[in-house]
Short mmCIF file of C-alpha atoms in Angstrom, two decimals:
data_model
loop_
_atom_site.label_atom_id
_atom_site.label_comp_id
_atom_site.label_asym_id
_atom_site.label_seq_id
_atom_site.Cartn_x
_atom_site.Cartn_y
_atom_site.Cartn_z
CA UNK A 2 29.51 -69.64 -9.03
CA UNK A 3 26.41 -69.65 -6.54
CA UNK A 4 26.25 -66.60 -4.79
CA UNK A 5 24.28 -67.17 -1.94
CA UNK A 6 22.92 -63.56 -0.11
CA UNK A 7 22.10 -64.15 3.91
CA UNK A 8 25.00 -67.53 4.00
CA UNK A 9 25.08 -67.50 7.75
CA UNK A 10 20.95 -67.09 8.39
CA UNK A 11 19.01 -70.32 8.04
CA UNK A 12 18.30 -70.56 4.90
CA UNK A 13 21.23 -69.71 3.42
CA UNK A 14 23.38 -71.98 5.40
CA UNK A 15 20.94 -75.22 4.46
CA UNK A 16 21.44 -74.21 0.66
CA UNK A 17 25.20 -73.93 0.67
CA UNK A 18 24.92 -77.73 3.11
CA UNK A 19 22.86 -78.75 0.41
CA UNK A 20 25.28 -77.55 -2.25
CA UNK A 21 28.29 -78.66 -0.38
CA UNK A 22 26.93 -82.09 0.03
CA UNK A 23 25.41 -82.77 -3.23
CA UNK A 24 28.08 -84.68 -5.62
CA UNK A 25 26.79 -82.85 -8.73
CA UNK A 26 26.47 -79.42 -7.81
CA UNK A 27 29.54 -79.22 -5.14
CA UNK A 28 31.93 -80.12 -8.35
CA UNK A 29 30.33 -77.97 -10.66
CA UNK A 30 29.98 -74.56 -8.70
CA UNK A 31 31.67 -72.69 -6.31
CA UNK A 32 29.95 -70.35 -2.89
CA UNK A 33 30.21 -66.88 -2.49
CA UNK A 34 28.26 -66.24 0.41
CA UNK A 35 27.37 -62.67 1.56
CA UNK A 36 26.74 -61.41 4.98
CA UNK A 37 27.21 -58.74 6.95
CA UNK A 38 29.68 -59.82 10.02
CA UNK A 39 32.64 -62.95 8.67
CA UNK A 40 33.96 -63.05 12.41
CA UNK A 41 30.64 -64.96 14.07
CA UNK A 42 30.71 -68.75 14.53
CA UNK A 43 28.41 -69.40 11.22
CA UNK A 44 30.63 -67.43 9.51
CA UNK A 45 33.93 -68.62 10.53
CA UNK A 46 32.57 -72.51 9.84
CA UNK A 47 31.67 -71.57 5.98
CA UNK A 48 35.12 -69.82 5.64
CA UNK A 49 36.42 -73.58 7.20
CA UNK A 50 34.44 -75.36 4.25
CA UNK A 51 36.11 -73.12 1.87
CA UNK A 52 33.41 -70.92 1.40
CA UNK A 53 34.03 -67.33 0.07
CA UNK A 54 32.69 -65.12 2.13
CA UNK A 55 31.54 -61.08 1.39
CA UNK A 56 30.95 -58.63 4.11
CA UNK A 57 31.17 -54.93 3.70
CA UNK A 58 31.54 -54.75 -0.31
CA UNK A 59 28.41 -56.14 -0.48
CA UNK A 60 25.93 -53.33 1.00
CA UNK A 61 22.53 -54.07 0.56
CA UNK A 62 21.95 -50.38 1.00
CA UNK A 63 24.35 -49.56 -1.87
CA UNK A 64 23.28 -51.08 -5.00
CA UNK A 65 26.95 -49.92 -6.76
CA UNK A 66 28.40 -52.27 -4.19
CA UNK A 67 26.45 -55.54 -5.76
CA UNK A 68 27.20 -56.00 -9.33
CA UNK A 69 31.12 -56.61 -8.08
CA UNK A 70 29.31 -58.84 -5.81
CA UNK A 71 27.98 -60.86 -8.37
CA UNK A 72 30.52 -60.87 -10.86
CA UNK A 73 30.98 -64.65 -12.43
CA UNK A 74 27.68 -65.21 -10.59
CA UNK A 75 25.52 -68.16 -12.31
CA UNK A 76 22.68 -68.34 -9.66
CA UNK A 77 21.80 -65.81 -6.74
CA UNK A 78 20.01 -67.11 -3.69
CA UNK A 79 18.28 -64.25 -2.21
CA UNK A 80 17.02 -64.53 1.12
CA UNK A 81 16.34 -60.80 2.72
CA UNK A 82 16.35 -60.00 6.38
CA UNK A 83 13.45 -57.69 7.62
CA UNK A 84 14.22 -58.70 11.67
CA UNK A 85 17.81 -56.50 11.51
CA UNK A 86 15.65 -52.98 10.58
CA UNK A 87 12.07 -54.23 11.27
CA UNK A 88 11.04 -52.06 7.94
CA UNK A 89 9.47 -53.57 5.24
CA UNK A 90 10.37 -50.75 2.81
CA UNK A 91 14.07 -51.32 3.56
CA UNK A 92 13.59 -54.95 2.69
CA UNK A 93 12.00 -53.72 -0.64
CA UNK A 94 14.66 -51.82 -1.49
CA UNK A 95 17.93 -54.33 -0.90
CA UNK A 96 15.73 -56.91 -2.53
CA UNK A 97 15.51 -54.41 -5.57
CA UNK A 98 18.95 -53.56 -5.45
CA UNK A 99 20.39 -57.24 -5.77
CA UNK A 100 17.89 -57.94 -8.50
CA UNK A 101 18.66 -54.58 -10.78
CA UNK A 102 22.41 -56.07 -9.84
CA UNK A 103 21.78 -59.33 -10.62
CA UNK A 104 20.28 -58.37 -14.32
CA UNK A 105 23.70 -56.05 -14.67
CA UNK A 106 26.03 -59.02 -14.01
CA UNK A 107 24.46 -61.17 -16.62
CA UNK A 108 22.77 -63.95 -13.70
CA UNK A 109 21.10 -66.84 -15.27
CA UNK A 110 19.18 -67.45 -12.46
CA UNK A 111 17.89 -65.95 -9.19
CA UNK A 112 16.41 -67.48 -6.42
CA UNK A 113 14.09 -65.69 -4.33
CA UNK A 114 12.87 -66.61 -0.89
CA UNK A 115 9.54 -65.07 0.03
CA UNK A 116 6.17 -64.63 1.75
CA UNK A 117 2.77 -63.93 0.82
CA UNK A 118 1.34 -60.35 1.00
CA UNK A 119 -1.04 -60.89 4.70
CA UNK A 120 -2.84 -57.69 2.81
CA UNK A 121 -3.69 -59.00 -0.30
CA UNK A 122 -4.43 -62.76 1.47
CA UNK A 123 -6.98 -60.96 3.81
CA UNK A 124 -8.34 -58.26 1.95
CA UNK A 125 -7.22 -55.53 4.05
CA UNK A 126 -8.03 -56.76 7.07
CA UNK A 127 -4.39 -57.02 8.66
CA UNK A 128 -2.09 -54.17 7.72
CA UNK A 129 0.73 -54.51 9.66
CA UNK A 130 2.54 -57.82 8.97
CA UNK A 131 5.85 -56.28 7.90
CA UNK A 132 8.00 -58.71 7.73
CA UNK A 133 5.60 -60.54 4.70
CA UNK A 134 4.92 -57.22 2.47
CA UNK A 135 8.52 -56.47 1.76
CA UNK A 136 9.47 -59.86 0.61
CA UNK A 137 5.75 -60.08 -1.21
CA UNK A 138 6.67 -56.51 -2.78
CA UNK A 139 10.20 -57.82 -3.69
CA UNK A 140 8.78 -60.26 -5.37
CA UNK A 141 6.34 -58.80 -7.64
CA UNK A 142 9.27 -56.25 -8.69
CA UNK A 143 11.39 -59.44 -9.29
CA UNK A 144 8.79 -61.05 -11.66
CA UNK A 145 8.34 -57.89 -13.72
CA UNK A 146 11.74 -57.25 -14.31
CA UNK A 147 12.85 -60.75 -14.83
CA UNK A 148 10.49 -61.07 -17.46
CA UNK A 149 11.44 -58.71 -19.28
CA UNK A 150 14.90 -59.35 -18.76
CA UNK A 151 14.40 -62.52 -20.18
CA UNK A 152 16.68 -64.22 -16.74
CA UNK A 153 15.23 -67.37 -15.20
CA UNK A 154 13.74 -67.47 -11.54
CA UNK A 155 12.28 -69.32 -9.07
CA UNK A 156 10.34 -67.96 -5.76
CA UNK A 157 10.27 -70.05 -2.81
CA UNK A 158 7.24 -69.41 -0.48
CA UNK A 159 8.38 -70.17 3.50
CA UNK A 160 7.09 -69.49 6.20
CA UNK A 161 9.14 -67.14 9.30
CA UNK A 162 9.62 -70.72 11.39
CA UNK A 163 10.20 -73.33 9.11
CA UNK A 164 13.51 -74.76 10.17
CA UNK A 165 16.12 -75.92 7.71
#
């Protein structure tokens, strides 16, 4: 299983394509995408692909929602959404909570998609790039506690308008 966090954004709809279309991988895992609405168009062409979709047991906000979530989980895509609360703390926080999850439910792997820290690239000077410090702080949690949990990851660095 490939459990795939943000399935209808961007991102998360070119990995499961990519999945779906690959000969290797499409026979040898199944989707679980998570989102928060099943009823939009995105949504409703994933559940048409066979896709298994998770909306409301899966809050981000509720980390004793996620470990269900993840449950026969063999890789997590995580791809976090700052634009729906615009807080970068928020985004820190449901990052954390699917990682912590992800270590409960035994994960072999997690992907992380993420952005540099526009603080730490320019000394200081720009403070206010939100929507890059709580993926950048995500990450650095992520690589601490992966290590030590001993669980494999990769971090992909994007940028906000790359298309898919």
């Amino acid at each position: 299983m490939i459990t795939i966090f943000g399935a209808t954004g961007m991102q998360g709809t070119s990995v499961i394509q990519h999945i779906l279309n690959d000969p290797v991988l499409s026979k040898k895992f199944r989707i679980r995408g998570v989102t928060r609405d099943n009823s939009g168009p995105a949504a409703q062409k994933l559940l048409n692909q066979g896709i298994e979709l998770v909306t409301k047991q899966a809050n981000l906000n509720n980390p004793l929602t996620l470990p269900t979530t993840l449950l026969d989980t063999h890789t997590t895509f995580l791809a976090t959404d700052y634009w729906t609360h615009q807080n970068p703390h928020t985004e820190y926080q449901q990052a954390k909570h699917v990682i912590d999850a992800a270590i409960v439910a035994n994960v072999n792997h997690i992907i992380f998609s993420s952005l540099d820290s526009t603080i730490q690239q320019t000394d200081g000077k720009y403070q206010n790039v939100g929507h890059r410090e709580g993926k950048a702080k995500a990450e650095e949690y992520l690589r601490l506690r992966l290590r030590l949990s001993g669980m494999k990851w990769t971090v992909l660095l994007g940028y906000s308008w790359a298309p898919s």
